[in-house]
Coordinates of N, CA, C and O in Angstrom, one line a residue:
M1 N 109.3 189.6 95.5 CA 108.6 188.8 94.4 C 109.8 188.1 94.0 O 110.8 188.6 93.6
S2 N 109.4 186.8 93.8 CA 110.5 185.9 93.3 C 110.6 185.6 92.0 O 109.4 186.0 91.2
M3 N 111.3 185.4 91.4 CA 111.7 185.3 89.8 C 111.2 183.9 89.3 O 110.7 184.2 88.1
F4 N 111.1 183.3 90.0 CA 110.8 181.6 89.6 C 109.5 181.4 90.4 O 109.3 181.5 91.5
R5 N 108.7 180.8 89.6 CA 107.3 180.4 89.9 C 107.7 178.8 90.2 O 107.7 178.3 89.4
R6 N 106.8 178.7 91.3 CA 107.0 177.2 91.6 C 105.4 176.6 91.1 O 104.2 177.1 91.3
T7 N 105.8 175.9 89.9 CA 104.4 175.4 89.3 C 104.6 173.6 89.9 O 105.6 172.9 90.1
R8 N 103.2 173.4 90.0 CA 103.1 172.0 90.7 C 103.1 171.0 89.3 O 102.0 171.4 88.9
R9 N 103.7 170.2 89.3 CA 103.6 168.9 88.2 C 102.8 168.1 88.6 O 103.3 167.5 89.7
Q10 N 102.0 167.5 87.8 CA 101.1 166.4 88.6 C 101.5 165.2 87.3 O 101.9 165.3 86.3
V11 N 101.6 164.0 88.2 CA 102.1 162.7 87.9 C 100.9 162.0 87.0 O 99.6 162.0 87.4
P12 N 101.5 161.8 85.7 CA 100.0 161.2 84.9 C 99.7 160.0 85.6 O 100.5 159.3 86.3
A13 N 98.5 159.6 85.6 CA 97.7 158.4 86.2 C 98.5 157.2 85.3 O 98.4 157.0 84.2
L14 N 98.3 156.1 86.2 CA 98.7 154.7 85.8 C 97.6 154.1 84.7 O 96.7 154.2 85.0
N15 N 98.3 153.8 83.8 CA 97.2 153.2 82.6 C 97.0 151.8 83.1 O 98.2 151.0 82.8
T16 N 96.0 151.5 83.3 CA 95.4 150.2 83.8 C 94.7 149.4 82.8 O 93.9 148.5 83.1
A17 N 94.6 149.5 81.5 CA 94.2 149.1 80.6 C 94.1 147.7 80.2 O 93.3 147.1 80.0
S18 N 95.6 147.5 80.1 CA 95.9 146.2 79.7 C 96.1 145.4 80.9 O 96.4 144.0 80.8
L19 N 96.1 145.6 82.0 CA 95.9 144.8 83.3 C 95.1 143.7 83.3 O 95.6 142.2 83.7
P20 N 93.8 143.7 82.8 CA 93.0 142.4 82.9 C 93.3 141.4 81.8 O 93.4 140.6 82.2
D21 N 94.3 142.1 80.6 CA 94.7 140.8 79.5 C 95.7 140.2 80.3 O 95.9 138.8 80.1
L22 N 96.6 141.1 81.2 CA 97.7 140.6 81.9 C 97.3 139.2 82.9 O 97.5 138.2 82.8
I23 N 96.2 139.5 83.3 CA 95.7 138.4 84.7 C 95.3 137.2 83.8 O 95.3 136.3 84.4
F24 N 94.3 137.5 82.9 CA 94.0 136.7 82.0 C 94.8 135.5 81.5 O 94.8 134.2 81.3
T25 N 95.9 136.1 81.0 CA 97.0 135.4 80.5 C 97.6 134.8 81.3 O 98.2 133.3 81.3
V26 N 97.9 135.3 82.7 CA 98.5 134.2 83.7 C 97.7 133.1 84.1 O 98.2 132.1 84.6
L27 N 96.4 133.6 84.3 CA 95.6 132.6 84.9 C 95.4 131.4 83.6 O 95.6 130.3 84.1
F28 N 95.5 131.8 82.7 CA 95.5 130.8 81.5 C 96.7 129.9 81.5 O 96.6 128.7 81.6
F29 N 97.6 130.4 81.7 CA 99.2 129.9 81.7 C 98.9 128.7 82.8 O 99.3 127.6 82.9
F30 N 98.4 129.4 84.2 CA 98.5 128.0 85.3 C 97.6 127.3 85.0 O 97.8 126.0 85.5
M31 N 96.4 127.6 84.6 CA 95.3 126.5 84.1 C 95.9 125.2 83.3 O 95.6 124.3 83.5
I32 N 96.9 125.7 82.1 CA 97.5 124.9 81.4 C 98.4 123.9 82.2 O 98.8 122.7 81.8
V33 N 99.5 124.6 82.9 CA 100.3 123.9 83.5 C 100.3 123.2 84.6 O 100.9 121.9 84.7
T34 N 99.3 123.4 85.4 CA 99.0 122.8 86.7 C 98.3 121.5 86.4 O 97.4 121.3 85.5
H35 N 98.9 120.7 87.1 CA 98.2 119.3 87.0 C 97.5 118.9 88.3 O 98.0 118.8 89.1
M36 N 96.1 118.5 88.0 CA 95.5 118.4 89.1 C 95.2 116.9 89.5 O 94.8 116.2 88.4
R37 N 95.4 116.8 90.7 CA 95.3 115.2 91.1 C 94.0 115.0 91.5 O 93.4 115.7 92.0
K38 N 93.3 114.0 90.7 CA 92.0 113.6 91.2 C 91.7 112.6 92.2 O 90.9 112.8 93.0
V39 N 92.9 112.0 92.8 CA 92.6 110.8 93.8 C 93.8 111.3 95.0 O 95.2 111.4 94.5
A40 N 93.4 111.2 96.1 CA 94.4 111.8 97.3 C 95.0 110.2 97.5 O 94.1 109.3 98.0
L41 N 96.2 110.0 97.4 CA 96.7 108.9 97.8 C 96.8 108.4 99.2 O 97.1 109.3 100.3
K42 N 96.1 107.4 99.5 CA 96.4 106.9 100.7 C 97.3 105.9 101.0 O 97.6 105.3 102.1
V43 N 98.0 105.2 99.8 CA 99.2 104.2 100.1 C 100.2 105.1 99.6 O 100.5 105.8 98.6
K44 N 101.7 104.5 100.1 CA 103.0 104.9 99.7 C 103.5 103.9 98.6 O 103.4 102.5 98.8
Y45 N 104.1 104.3 97.6 CA 104.8 103.4 96.8 C 105.9 103.8 96.1 O 106.1 105.1 95.7
Q46 N 107.1 103.3 95.8 CA 108.1 103.4 95.2 C 108.0 102.7 93.9 O 107.9 101.4 93.7
V47 N 108.0 103.7 92.9 CA 107.9 102.9 91.6 C 109.1 102.2 91.1 O 110.0 102.8 91.1
P48 N 108.8 101.2 90.5 CA 110.2 100.2 90.1 C 110.6 100.6 89.0 O 110.2 101.8 88.3
Q49 N 111.8 100.5 88.8 CA 112.4 100.9 87.5 C 112.2 99.7 86.3 O 112.1 98.4 86.6
G50 N 112.2 100.2 85.1 CA 112.1 99.4 83.9 C 112.9 99.7 82.9 O 113.3 101.0 82.8
T51 N 113.0 98.8 81.8 CA 113.9 99.2 80.7 C 113.1 99.5 79.4 O 113.5 100.3 78.6
E52 N 112.3 98.7 79.0 CA 111.3 98.9 77.8 C 110.1 99.7 78.3 O 109.0 98.9 78.4
L53 N 110.2 100.8 78.1 CA 109.3 101.7 78.7 C 108.4 102.2 77.6 O 109.0 102.7 76.7
T54 N 107.3 102.5 77.5 CA 106.4 103.1 76.5 C 105.5 104.5 77.3 O 105.3 103.8 78.4
R55 N 105.1 105.2 76.7 CA 104.3 106.7 77.5 C 103.1 106.3 76.9 O 102.6 105.9 75.8
L56 N 101.9 106.4 78.1 CA 100.6 106.0 77.6 C 100.1 107.5 76.8 O 100.4 108.5 77.4
T57 N 99.3 107.5 75.8 CA 99.1 108.8 75.2 C 97.7 109.3 75.6 O 97.6 110.5 75.8
K58 N 96.5 108.5 75.7 CA 95.5 109.0 76.2 C 95.0 108.7 77.3 O 94.6 107.5 78.2
K59 N 95.1 109.9 78.2 CA 94.9 109.7 79.6 C 93.4 109.3 79.9 O 93.1 108.8 81.2
S60 N 92.4 109.7 79.2 CA 91.2 109.5 79.7 C 90.6 108.0 79.8 O 89.5 108.0 80.3
T61 N 91.3 107.1 79.0 CA 90.9 105.6 79.0 C 91.6 105.1 80.1 O 91.3 103.8 80.1
I62 N 92.6 105.8 81.0 CA 93.3 104.8 81.9 C 92.7 104.9 83.4 O 92.3 105.8 83.8
T63 N 92.5 104.0 83.9 CA 92.0 103.4 85.3 C 93.0 103.2 86.2 O 93.8 102.4 85.8
Y64 N 93.3 103.8 87.1 CA 94.4 103.4 88.1 C 94.0 102.6 89.4 O 93.2 103.0 89.9
I65 N 95.0 101.8 89.6 CA 94.8 100.9 90.7 C 96.4 100.9 91.6 O 97.4 100.7 91.0
Y66 N 96.2 101.6 92.8 CA 97.3 101.9 93.5 C 97.8 100.6 94.7 O 96.5 100.5 95.3
I67 N 98.9 100.0 94.5 CA 99.2 99.1 95.5 C 100.1 99.4 96.5 O 101.5 99.8 95.7
G68 N 100.3 99.3 97.8 CA 101.4 99.9 98.4 C 101.3 99.6 99.9 O 100.2 99.3 100.5
R69 N 102.2 100.1 101.0 CA 101.6 100.4 102.3 C 100.9 101.5 102.5 O 101.0 102.7 101.9
P70 N 100.3 101.4 103.6 CA 99.2 102.4 103.7 C 99.9 103.5 104.5 O 101.2 103.5 105.0
T71 N 99.7 104.9 104.3 CA 100.3 106.0 104.6 C 100.0 106.2 106.3 O 100.8 106.4 107.2
A72 N 98.9 105.7 106.4 CA 98.6 106.1 108.3 C 97.2 105.4 108.4 O 96.5 105.2 107.5
T73 N 97.0 104.7 109.6 CA 96.0 104.2 110.1 C 95.1 105.2 110.7 O 95.5 106.4 110.7
T74 N 93.8 104.8 111.2 CA 92.8 105.9 111.8 C 93.5 106.9 113.0 O 93.3 107.6 113.5
D75 N 94.3 105.8 113.6 CA 95.1 106.1 114.8 C 96.1 107.1 114.8 O 96.7 107.6 115.6
G76 N 96.4 107.4 113.5 CA 97.5 108.2 113.2 C 98.8 107.4 113.0 O 99.8 107.9 112.9
K77 N 99.0 106.2 113.5 CA 100.1 105.5 113.4 C 100.4 105.1 111.9 O 99.5 104.7 111.2
P78 N 101.8 104.5 111.5 CA 102.1 104.3 110.4 C 101.5 102.8 110.1 O 101.4 101.9 110.9
G79 N 100.9 102.8 108.6 CA 100.3 101.7 108.3 C 101.1 100.4 108.0 O 102.3 100.5 107.8
V80 N 100.5 99.1 108.3 CA 101.5 98.0 108.0 C 100.9 97.1 107.3 O 99.5 97.0 106.8
G81 N 101.6 96.5 106.5 CA 101.1 95.3 105.2 C 101.0 96.2 103.8 O 101.3 97.5 103.9
T82 N 100.4 95.3 102.8 CA 100.0 96.1 101.6 C 98.5 96.1 101.7 O 97.8 95.3 101.8
R83 N 98.1 97.3 101.1 CA 96.8 97.7 100.6 C 96.7 98.1 99.2 O 97.4 98.4 98.5
I84 N 95.1 97.8 98.8 CA 95.2 98.2 97.7 C 94.2 99.5 97.6 O 93.1 99.6 98.4
Q85 N 94.2 100.4 96.9 CA 93.5 101.7 97.0 C 92.8 101.8 95.4 O 93.4 101.7 94.4
L86 N 91.6 102.1 95.5 CA 90.6 102.1 94.0 C 90.0 103.5 94.5 O 89.3 104.0 95.4
N87 N 90.5 104.4 93.5 CA 89.9 105.7 93.9 C 90.3 106.3 95.3 O 91.5 106.3 95.5
D88 N 89.6 106.9 96.1 CA 89.7 107.2 97.4 C 89.7 106.3 98.6 O 89.6 106.8 99.9
K89 N 89.5 105.1 98.5 CA 89.3 104.2 99.3 C 90.0 102.7 99.3 O 90.3 102.5 98.3
Y90 N 90.3 102.3 100.2 CA 90.8 100.7 100.3 C 90.1 99.7 99.9 O 88.6 99.9 100.2
A91 N 90.3 98.9 99.4 CA 89.5 97.6 98.7 C 90.4 96.5 98.7 O 91.6 96.5 98.9
D92 N 89.9 95.2 98.8 CA 90.2 94.0 98.5 C 90.4 93.5 97.2 O 89.8 94.0 96.4
A93 N 91.1 92.6 96.8 CA 91.1 92.2 95.5 C 90.1 91.8 94.9 O 89.9 91.9 93.6
G94 N 89.1 91.2 95.5 CA 88.0 90.9 95.1 C 87.0 92.1 94.4 O 86.1 91.7 93.6
E95 N 87.2 93.5 95.0 CA 86.3 94.2 94.7 C 87.0 94.9 93.5 O 86.1 95.9 92.8
V96 N 88.0 94.6 92.8 CA 88.6 95.2 91.9 C 87.8 95.1 90.7 O 87.6 96.2 89.7
A97 N 87.3 93.6 90.3 CA 86.6 93.5 89.2 C 85.2 94.5 88.9 O 84.9 95.0 88.0
D98 N 84.3 94.4 90.3 CA 83.3 95.5 90.4 C 83.8 96.8 89.9 O 82.9 97.7 89.2
Y99 N 84.8 97.3 90.6 CA 85.3 98.8 90.3 C 85.8 99.2 89.1 O 85.1 100.1 88.1
V100 N 86.3 98.1 88.1 CA 86.8 98.1 86.8 C 85.5 98.2 85.8 O 85.4 99.0 85.1
T101 N 84.5 97.5 86.2 CA 83.1 97.3 85.5 C 82.4 98.7 85.6 O 82.0 99.3 84.6
A102 N 82.3 99.2 86.9 CA 81.7 100.4 87.1 C 82.3 101.6 86.3 O 81.7 102.5 85.8
E103 N 83.6 101.7 86.4 CA 84.5 102.6 85.5 C 84.2 102.5 84.0 O 84.3 103.8 83.6
R104 N 84.4 101.2 83.5 CA 84.0 101.1 82.0 C 82.6 101.3 81.7 O 82.5 102.3 80.5
N105 N 81.6 101.3 82.4 CA 80.2 101.9 82.4 C 79.9 103.2 82.3 O 79.3 104.0 81.5
R106 N 81.0 104.1 82.9 CA 81.0 105.5 83.1 C 81.5 105.9 81.9 O 81.2 107.2 81.3
M107 N 82.3 105.3 81.2 CA 83.1 105.9 80.1 C 82.1 106.0 78.5 O 81.2 105.0 78.8
S108 N 82.5 106.3 77.5 CA 82.1 106.6 76.4 C 82.4 105.2 75.7 O 83.2 104.7 76.1
P109 N 81.5 104.5 74.9 CA 81.8 103.5 74.0 C 83.1 103.5 73.4 O 83.7 102.3 73.6
D110 N 83.4 104.5 72.7 CA 84.8 104.3 72.3 C 86.0 104.3 73.3 O 86.8 103.5 73.2
D111 N 86.0 105.1 74.3 CA 87.0 105.1 75.4 C 86.7 103.8 76.1 O 87.9 103.1 76.5
A112 N 85.4 103.2 76.2 CA 85.6 101.9 76.8 C 86.3 100.5 76.2 O 87.0 99.9 76.8
Q113 N 86.2 100.6 74.9 CA 87.1 99.6 74.0 C 88.7 99.9 74.2 O 89.3 98.9 74.3
A114 N 89.0 101.2 74.6 CA 90.3 101.5 74.5 C 90.9 101.5 76.1 O 91.9 102.0 76.5
M115 N 89.9 101.2 76.9 CA 90.3 101.3 78.5 C 91.6 100.4 78.7 O 91.8 99.4 78.3
T116 N 92.4 101.1 79.5 CA 93.8 100.5 80.2 C 93.6 100.6 81.6 O 93.4 101.6 82.3
V117 N 94.0 99.5 82.2 CA 94.0 99.6 83.7 C 95.6 99.9 84.2 O 96.4 98.8 83.7
S118 N 96.2 100.6 84.8 CA 97.2 100.9 84.8 C 97.8 100.7 86.4 O 96.9 101.2 87.3
I119 N 98.5 99.8 86.9 CA 98.6 99.1 88.1 C 100.1 99.9 88.8 O 101.2 99.9 87.9
K120 N 99.9 100.8 89.5 CA 101.1 101.4 90.5 C 101.5 100.8 91.7 O 100.5 101.4 92.6
A121 N 102.1 99.9 91.6 CA 102.4 99.1 92.7 C 103.7 99.5 93.2 O 104.7 99.7 92.7
D122 N 104.1 99.4 94.6 CA 105.3 99.6 95.2 C 106.1 98.5 94.6 O 105.7 97.0 94.7
R123 N 107.3 98.7 94.9 CA 108.4 97.6 94.2 C 108.8 96.5 95.2 O 109.3 95.5 95.0
Q124 N 108.2 96.7 96.6 CA 108.4 95.9 97.5 C 107.2 95.0 97.5 O 107.2 94.1 98.6
T125 N 105.8 95.4 96.9 CA 104.8 94.4 96.9 C 104.9 93.1 96.8 O 105.7 92.8 95.7
D126 N 104.3 92.2 97.3 CA 104.4 90.8 97.0 C 103.6 90.4 95.9 O 102.7 91.2 95.5
M127 N 104.3 89.6 95.1 CA 103.5 89.0 93.7 C 102.0 88.4 94.0 O 101.4 88.3 93.2
G128 N 101.9 87.9 95.0 CA 100.6 87.3 95.7 C 99.4 88.3 95.4 O 98.4 88.3 94.7
T129 N 100.0 89.6 95.9 CA 98.7 90.7 95.6 C 98.5 91.2 94.3 O 97.3 91.1 93.8
I130 N 99.6 91.2 93.7 CA 99.2 91.6 92.4 C 98.9 90.5 91.4 O 98.1 90.8 90.6
T131 N 99.1 89.3 91.7 CA 98.6 88.0 91.1 C 96.8 88.0 91.4 O 96.1 87.8 90.4
D132 N 96.6 88.5 92.5 CA 95.2 88.4 92.9 C 94.3 89.6 92.3 O 93.2 89.3 91.6
V133 N 95.0 90.7 91.9 CA 94.5 91.8 91.1 C 94.6 91.4 89.8 O 93.4 91.7 89.1
K134 N 95.6 90.7 89.1 CA 95.4 90.3 87.8 C 94.2 89.4 87.5 O 93.6 89.5 86.6
Q135 N 94.0 88.6 88.6 CA 93.0 87.4 88.3 C 91.8 88.0 88.6 O 90.7 87.8 87.6
S136 N 91.4 89.1 89.5 CA 90.0 90.0 89.5 C 90.0 90.6 87.9 O 89.0 90.9 87.6
L137 N 91.1 91.2 87.6 CA 90.9 92.0 86.3 C 90.7 90.9 85.1 O 89.8 91.3 84.4
R138 N 90.9 89.9 85.1 CA 90.7 88.7 84.0 C 89.3 88.6 84.3 O 88.4 88.2 83.2
R139 N 88.5 88.5 85.4 CA 87.4 88.2 85.6 C 86.5 89.2 85.0 O 85.4 89.0 84.5
A140 N 86.9 90.4 85.1 CA 86.1 91.6 84.6 C 86.6 92.1 83.1 O 85.8 92.7 82.5
N141 N 87.2 90.8 82.5 CA 87.5 90.8 81.0 C 88.5 92.3 80.7 O 88.2 92.7 79.4
V142 N 89.3 92.5 81.3 CA 90.2 93.5 81.1 C 91.2 93.2 80.2 O 92.0 92.2 80.6
L143 N 91.6 93.4 79.1 CA 92.5 93.0 78.1 C 93.9 93.8 78.2 O 94.8 93.6 77.6
R144 N 93.7 95.0 78.7 CA 95.2 96.1 78.6 C 95.5 96.2 80.1 O 94.4 97.0 80.6
V145 N 96.5 95.9 80.5 CA 97.2 96.0 81.8 C 98.5 96.5 81.5 O 99.5 96.0 81.1
N146 N 98.6 97.8 82.2 CA 99.7 98.4 82.4 C 100.5 98.3 83.9 O 99.8 98.8 84.7
Y147 N 101.8 98.2 83.7 CA 102.4 98.2 85.3 C 103.3 99.5 85.0 O 104.0 99.9 84.1
S148 N 103.2 100.5 85.8 CA 103.9 101.9 86.1 C 105.3 101.6 86.6 O 105.7 100.9 87.4
A149 N 106.3 102.1 85.9 CA 107.5 102.2 86.0 C 108.2 103.6 85.5 O 107.9 104.1 84.7
V150 N 109.6 103.7 86.4 CA 110.7 104.7 85.5 C 111.7 104.2 85.2 O 112.2 103.1 85.1
S151 N 112.1 105.0 84.2 CA 113.2 104.7 83.5 C 114.6 104.6 84.6 O 114.7 105.4 85.4
P152 N 115.6 103.6 84.3 CA 116.5 103.7 85.5 C 117.4 104.9 85.4 O 118.2 105.4 86.2
N153 N 117.6 105.6 84.2 CA 118.4 106.6 84.2 C 118.0 108.2 84.5 O 118.4 109.1 84.6
K154 N 116.6 107.9 84.8 CA 116.0 109.3 85.2 C 115.7 109.4 87.0 O 115.9 108.6 87.7
D155 N 116.4 110.5 87.0 CA 116.8 111.2 88.5 C 115.5 111.5 89.1 O 114.5 112.1 88.9
R156 N 115.3 111.0 90.3 CA 114.1 111.2 91.5 C 114.3 111.7 92.4 O 115.2 111.9 93.2

């Protein structure tokens, strides 16, 4: 007979009571931090640099117009020329007024009063295209136009 008895010790079960709280906290963190892109960009643009920049505060009243070189054509070759992108489709300068009017009609009356059109144009875009877009915005009675830029000291 042995002097020492072998006793089997059981490991206590892992307490998972706080696991759902932890998962929801991480999920909430990623929901707050993640920025969801609403529009798939079909044009490439390098944002120009500016000196007197201000940050727009209310993002729900901003309508974006992208101007730049197309990323690719239907046959997969790189695009040539300058194109205007409204939401997820290419457009001409004449279609900008209808697009902005439709966007204004979708907004609440308070947001429609504060509506701002932000032009995100490539730094190599010719001014003729931008002037055509601005003329179309005038026809749509858009009074607030913003040009997107980055500050010169910002590392990109």
